[in-house]
Coordinates of C-alpha atoms in Angstrom, one line a residue:
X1 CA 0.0 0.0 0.0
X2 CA 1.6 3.6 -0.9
X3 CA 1.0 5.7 2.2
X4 CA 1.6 9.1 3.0
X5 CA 3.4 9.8 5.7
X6 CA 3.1 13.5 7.3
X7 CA 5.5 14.9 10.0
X8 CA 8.6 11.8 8.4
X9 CA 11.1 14.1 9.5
X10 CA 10.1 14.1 12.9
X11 CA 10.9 12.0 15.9
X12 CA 8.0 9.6 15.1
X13 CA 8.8 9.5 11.3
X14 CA 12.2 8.9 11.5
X15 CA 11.3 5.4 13.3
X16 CA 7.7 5.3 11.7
X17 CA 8.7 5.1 8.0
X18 CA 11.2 2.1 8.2
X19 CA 8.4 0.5 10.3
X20 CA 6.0 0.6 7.4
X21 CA 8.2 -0.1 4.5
X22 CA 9.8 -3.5 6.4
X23 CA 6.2 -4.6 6.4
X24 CA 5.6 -4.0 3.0
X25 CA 4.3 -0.4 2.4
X26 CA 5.6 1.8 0.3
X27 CA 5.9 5.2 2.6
X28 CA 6.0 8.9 0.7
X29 CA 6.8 11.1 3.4
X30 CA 5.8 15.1 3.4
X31 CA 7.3 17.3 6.0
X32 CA 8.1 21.4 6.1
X33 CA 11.7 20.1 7.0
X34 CA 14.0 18.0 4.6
X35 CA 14.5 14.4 6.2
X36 CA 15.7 11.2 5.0
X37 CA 12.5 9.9 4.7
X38 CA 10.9 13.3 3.2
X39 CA 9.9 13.1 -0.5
X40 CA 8.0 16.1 -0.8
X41 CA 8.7 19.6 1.1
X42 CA 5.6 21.3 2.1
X43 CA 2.8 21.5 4.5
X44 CA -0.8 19.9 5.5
X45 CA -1.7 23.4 5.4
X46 CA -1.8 24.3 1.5
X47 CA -4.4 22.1 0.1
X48 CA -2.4 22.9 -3.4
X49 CA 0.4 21.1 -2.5
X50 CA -2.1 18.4 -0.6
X51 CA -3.8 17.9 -4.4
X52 CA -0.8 17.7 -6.4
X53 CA 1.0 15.2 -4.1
X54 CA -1.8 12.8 -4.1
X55 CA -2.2 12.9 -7.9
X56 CA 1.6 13.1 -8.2
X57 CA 1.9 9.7 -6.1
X58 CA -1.5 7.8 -6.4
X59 CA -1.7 8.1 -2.5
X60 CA -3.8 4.9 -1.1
X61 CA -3.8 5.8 2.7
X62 CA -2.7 8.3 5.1
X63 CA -0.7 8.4 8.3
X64 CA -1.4 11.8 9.6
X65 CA 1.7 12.7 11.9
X66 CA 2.2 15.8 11.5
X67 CA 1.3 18.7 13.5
X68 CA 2.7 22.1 15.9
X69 CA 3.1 20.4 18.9
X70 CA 2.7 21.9 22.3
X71 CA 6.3 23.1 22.6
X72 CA 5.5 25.3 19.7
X73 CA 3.7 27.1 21.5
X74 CA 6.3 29.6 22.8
X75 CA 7.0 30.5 18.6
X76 CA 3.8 30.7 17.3
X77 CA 0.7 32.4 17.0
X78 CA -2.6 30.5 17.5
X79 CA -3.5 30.9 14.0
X80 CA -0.7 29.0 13.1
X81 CA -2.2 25.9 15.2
X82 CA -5.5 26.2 13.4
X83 CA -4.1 26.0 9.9
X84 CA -1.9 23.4 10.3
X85 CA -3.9 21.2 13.2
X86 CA -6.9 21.7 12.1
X87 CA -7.1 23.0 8.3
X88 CA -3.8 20.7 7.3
X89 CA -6.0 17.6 8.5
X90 CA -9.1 18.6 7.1
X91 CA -7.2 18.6 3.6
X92 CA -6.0 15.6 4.5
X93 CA -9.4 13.7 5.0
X94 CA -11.1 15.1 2.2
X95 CA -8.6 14.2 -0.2
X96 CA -8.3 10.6 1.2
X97 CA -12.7 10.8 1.0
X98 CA -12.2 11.9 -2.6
X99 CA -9.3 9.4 -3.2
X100 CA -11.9 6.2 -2.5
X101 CA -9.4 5.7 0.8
X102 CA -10.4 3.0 3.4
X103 CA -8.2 4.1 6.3
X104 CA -6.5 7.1 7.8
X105 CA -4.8 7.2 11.0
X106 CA -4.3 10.4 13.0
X107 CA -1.7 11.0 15.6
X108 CA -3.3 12.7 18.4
X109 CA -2.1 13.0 22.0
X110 CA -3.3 12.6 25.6
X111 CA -2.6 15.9 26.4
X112 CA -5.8 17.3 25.2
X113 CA -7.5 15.0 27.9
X114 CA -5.7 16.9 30.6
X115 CA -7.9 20.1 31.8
X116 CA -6.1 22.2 34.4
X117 CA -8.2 20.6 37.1
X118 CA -6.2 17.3 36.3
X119 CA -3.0 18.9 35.7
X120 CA -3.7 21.0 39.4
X121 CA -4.1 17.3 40.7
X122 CA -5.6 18.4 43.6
X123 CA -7.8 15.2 44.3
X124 CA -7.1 12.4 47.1
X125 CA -6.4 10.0 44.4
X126 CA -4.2 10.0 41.2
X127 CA -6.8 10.6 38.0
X128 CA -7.4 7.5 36.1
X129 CA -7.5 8.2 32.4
X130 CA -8.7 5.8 29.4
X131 CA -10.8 6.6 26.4
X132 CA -14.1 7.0 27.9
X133 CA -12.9 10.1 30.2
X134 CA -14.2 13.1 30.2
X135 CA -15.3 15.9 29.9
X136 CA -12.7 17.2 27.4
X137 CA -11.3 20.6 28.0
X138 CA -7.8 21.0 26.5
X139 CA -6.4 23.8 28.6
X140 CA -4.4 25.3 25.2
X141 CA -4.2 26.0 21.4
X142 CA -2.1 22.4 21.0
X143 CA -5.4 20.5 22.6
X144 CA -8.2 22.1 21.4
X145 CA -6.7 22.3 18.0
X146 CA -5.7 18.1 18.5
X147 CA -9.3 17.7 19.7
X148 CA -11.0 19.3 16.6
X149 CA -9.0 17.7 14.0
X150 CA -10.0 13.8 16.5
X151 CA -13.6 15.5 15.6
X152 CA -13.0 15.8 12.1
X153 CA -11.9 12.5 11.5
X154 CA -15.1 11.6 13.3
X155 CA -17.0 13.3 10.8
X156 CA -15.5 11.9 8.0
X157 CA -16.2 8.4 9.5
X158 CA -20.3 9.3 9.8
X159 CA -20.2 11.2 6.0
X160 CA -17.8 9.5 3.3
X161 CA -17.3 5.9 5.7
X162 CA -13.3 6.6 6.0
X163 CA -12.0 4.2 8.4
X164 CA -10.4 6.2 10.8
X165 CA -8.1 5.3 14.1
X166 CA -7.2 8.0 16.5
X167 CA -4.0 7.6 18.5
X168 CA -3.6 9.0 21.8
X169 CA -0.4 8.5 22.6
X170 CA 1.8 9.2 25.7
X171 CA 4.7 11.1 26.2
X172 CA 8.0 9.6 23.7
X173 CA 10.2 12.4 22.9
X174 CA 13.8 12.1 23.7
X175 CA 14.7 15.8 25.0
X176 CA 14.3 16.9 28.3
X177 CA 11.1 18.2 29.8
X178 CA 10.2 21.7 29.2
X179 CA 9.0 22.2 32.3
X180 CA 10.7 19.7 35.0
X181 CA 14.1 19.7 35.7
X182 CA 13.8 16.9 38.9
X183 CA 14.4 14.3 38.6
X184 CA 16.9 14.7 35.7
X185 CA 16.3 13.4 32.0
X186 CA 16.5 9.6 32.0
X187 CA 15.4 9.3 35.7
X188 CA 12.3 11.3 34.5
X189 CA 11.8 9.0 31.5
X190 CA 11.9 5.9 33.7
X191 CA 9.7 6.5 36.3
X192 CA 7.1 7.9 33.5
X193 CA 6.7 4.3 32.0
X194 CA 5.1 3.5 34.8
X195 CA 1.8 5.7 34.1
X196 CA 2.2 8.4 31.3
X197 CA 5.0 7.3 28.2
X198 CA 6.2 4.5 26.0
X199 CA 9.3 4.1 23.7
X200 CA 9.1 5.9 20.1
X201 CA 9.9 2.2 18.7
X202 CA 6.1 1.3 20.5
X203 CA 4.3 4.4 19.0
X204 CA 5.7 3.5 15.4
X205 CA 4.7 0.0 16.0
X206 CA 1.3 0.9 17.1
X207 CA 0.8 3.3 13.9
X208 CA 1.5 0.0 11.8
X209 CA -1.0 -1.6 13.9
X210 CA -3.7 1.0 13.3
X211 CA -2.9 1.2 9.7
X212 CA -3.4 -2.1 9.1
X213 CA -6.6 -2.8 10.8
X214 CA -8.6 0.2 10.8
X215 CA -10.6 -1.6 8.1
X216 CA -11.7 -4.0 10.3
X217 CA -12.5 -1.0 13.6
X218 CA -14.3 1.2 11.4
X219 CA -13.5 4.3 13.9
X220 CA -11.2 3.8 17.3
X221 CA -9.6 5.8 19.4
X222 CA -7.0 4.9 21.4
X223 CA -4.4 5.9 24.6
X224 CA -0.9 4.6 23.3
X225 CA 0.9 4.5 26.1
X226 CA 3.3 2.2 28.2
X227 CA 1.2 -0.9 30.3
X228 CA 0.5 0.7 34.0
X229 CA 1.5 -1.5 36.6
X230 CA -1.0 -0.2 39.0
X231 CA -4.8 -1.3 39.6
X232 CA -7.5 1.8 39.8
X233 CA -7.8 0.2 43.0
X234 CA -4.3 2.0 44.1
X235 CA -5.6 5.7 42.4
X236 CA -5.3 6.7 46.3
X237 CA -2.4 5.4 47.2
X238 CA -0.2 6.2 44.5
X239 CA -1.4 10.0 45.1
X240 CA 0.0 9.3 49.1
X241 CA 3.0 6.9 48.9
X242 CA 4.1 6.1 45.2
X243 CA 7.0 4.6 46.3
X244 CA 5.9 2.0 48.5
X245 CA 3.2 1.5 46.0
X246 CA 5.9 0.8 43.3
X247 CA 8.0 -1.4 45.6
X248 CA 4.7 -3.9 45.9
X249 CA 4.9 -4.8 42.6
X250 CA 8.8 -4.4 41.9
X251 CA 10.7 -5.4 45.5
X252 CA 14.0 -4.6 43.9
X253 CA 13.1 -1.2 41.9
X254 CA 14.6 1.0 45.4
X255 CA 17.6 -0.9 45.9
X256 CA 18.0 -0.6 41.8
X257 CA 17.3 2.9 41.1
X258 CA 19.8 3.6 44.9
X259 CA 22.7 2.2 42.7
X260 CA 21.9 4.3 39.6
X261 CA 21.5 7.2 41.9
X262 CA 17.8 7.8 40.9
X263 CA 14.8 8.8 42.5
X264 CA 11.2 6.7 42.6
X265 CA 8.6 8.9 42.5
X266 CA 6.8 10.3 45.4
X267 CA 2.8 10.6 44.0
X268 CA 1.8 9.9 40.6
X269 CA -1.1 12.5 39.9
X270 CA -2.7 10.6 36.8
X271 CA -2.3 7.6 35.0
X272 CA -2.9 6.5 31.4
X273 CA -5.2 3.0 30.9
X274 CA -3.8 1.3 27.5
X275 CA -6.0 -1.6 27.8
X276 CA -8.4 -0.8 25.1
X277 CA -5.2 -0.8 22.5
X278 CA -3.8 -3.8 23.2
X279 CA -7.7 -5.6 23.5
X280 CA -9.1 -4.1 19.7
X281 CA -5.5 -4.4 18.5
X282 CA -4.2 -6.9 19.5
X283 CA -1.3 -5.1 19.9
X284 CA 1.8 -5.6 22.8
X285 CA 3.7 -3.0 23.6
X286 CA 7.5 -3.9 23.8
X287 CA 8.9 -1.9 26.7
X288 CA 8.1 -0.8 29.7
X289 CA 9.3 -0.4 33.5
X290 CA 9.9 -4.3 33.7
X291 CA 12.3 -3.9 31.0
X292 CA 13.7 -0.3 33.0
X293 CA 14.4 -2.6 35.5
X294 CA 16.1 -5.6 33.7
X295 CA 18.5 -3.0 32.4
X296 CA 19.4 -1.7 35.4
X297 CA 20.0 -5.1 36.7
X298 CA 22.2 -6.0 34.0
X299 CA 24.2 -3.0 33.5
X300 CA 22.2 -3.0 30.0
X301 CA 21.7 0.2 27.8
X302 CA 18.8 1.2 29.0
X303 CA 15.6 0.5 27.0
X304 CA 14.2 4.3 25.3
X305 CA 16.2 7.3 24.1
X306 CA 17.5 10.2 25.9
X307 CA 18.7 12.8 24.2
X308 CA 18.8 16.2 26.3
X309 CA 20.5 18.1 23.1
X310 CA 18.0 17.1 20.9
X311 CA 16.4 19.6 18.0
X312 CA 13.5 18.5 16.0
X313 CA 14.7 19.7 12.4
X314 CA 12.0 22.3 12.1
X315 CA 13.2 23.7 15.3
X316 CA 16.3 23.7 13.1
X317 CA 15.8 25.4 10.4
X318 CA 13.4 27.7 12.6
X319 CA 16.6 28.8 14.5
X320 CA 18.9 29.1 11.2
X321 CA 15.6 30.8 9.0
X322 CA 12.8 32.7 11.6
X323 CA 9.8 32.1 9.7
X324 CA 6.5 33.8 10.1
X325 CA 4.8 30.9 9.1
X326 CA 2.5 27.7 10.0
X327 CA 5.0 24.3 10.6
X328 CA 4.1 21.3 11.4

């Protein structure tokens, strides 16, 4: 199947677009930012450049990765969110509607389930979040725009019957948090498989998945993100006593992360339920804080990436060409 690929010079497309060729798709990849896997330089945004490609390449499916993610926030306007979130995807749909398509599957994100009453995690009991929570209320541009273009595939599903899977997926980038600075980088990382990330190697895998049987769903969405350990049953507890919580189901984890000079986490505010995934899906993810833990028993390199220097490459040539512009 020859699929577009948006966003393949991204951290997700770098990963995603070998995943879907080794199983026997042929990937053209569309990004604002030259890539290895970028055939075609432009964005979601100009629906010129949307029509040409798909007549150019006799497009068959899309993989809708691209987007301004929340970072972006700081560089651009909110315009800039709507035209690329939320016009970009519409062109997107109706050209795959127009094109006869049977599936299109949109990378969305879990953030846009977090309102600032969840993020203020004031509650007795860490928030447990799976695809039936709700109310939504994104509490910025990145969410609400995410949220309107999970709407519009919607729509396209009830109108033109365009198979459509939605993917919610954790947290898998390999810089540093924005925000948190304690505990450091990888220590951060480890402890947030536990309840709110996976690996980028799982989120390509589960785009594959998606891809492939979004015939058979019709219309899913779906958290992608790490298995959680816990029970709903511990929601209060891990809010009090994380640690010992963690230490019930992993005796060694303190005397592991001691050696490494890490800290376990002290409350876990909310935690992602992947279940429904892996149930429709069938799909296993491949790492997790088991596997956190097997490395740190075996002196192993640990199991995700870390990269505190990392650039995205449209941060890249944002920083070597200021653009006024929309990028995904």
């Amino acid at each position: 199947m020859r699929a577009l690929l948006t966003g393949s010079s991204g951290w997700l497309g770098r990963f995603l677009a070998p995943v879907l060729r080794a199983a026997g798709h042929q990937v053209v990849g569309l990004d604002v930012a030259p890539g290895t896997d970028t055939d075609v330089i432009g964005s979601v945004a100009d629906r010129a450049t949307i029509d040409r490609l798909f007549a150019d390449h006799a497009i068959e499916a899309v993989v809708h990765g691209g987007a301004l993610h929340q970072p972006d926030i700081a560089r651009y306007p909110r315009q800039a969110f709507v035209d690329v979130n939320v016009a970009g995807t519409l062109n997107l749909l109706e050209a795959a509607a127009a094109a006869g398509h049977d599936r299109f599957v949109f990378t969305s994100t879990t953030s846009l389930m977090i309102s600032q009453a969840i993020r203020d995690e004031a509650g007795e009991a860490a928030t447990w979040l799976d695809e039936d929570s709700g109310p939504i209320a994104p509490r910025n541009i990145y969410g609400v725009t995410k949220y309107a273009a999970e709407q519009l595939c919607r729509l396209f599903h009830a109108d033109h019957g365009l198979n459509c899977i939605i993917l919610r997926t954790g947290r898998f980038f390999p810089e540093n948090d924005d925000m948190l600075t304690d505990p450091p980088g990888e220590n951060l990382k480890a402890n947030e498989l536990l309840h709110r990330r996976l690996t980028v190697e799982d989120a390509a895998r589960a785009h594959l998945a998606a891809l492939e049987m979004a015939p058979r769903i019709g219309l899913g969405t779906y958290i992608v993100s790490a298995p959680t350990p816990f029970s709903q049953g511990e929601a209060g507890a891990l809010k009090r006593d994380a640690a010992a919580v963690i230490a019930r189901h992993f005796p060694d984890a303190p005397a592991l992360y001691a050696a490494r000079g890490w800290q376990l986490p002290t409350r876990i505010g909310r935690v992602y339920d992947s279940g429904r995934i892996q149930r429709d899906l069938g799909f296993s993810f491949g790492t997790g804080f088991a596997q956190v833990l097997d490395a740190l028993r075996s002196g192993a390199p640990l199991p995700f990436v870390h990269d505190a220097t990392y650039l995205s490459p449209m941060a890249l040539a944002d920083f070597a060409q200021p653009s006024t512009g929309g990028r995904e």
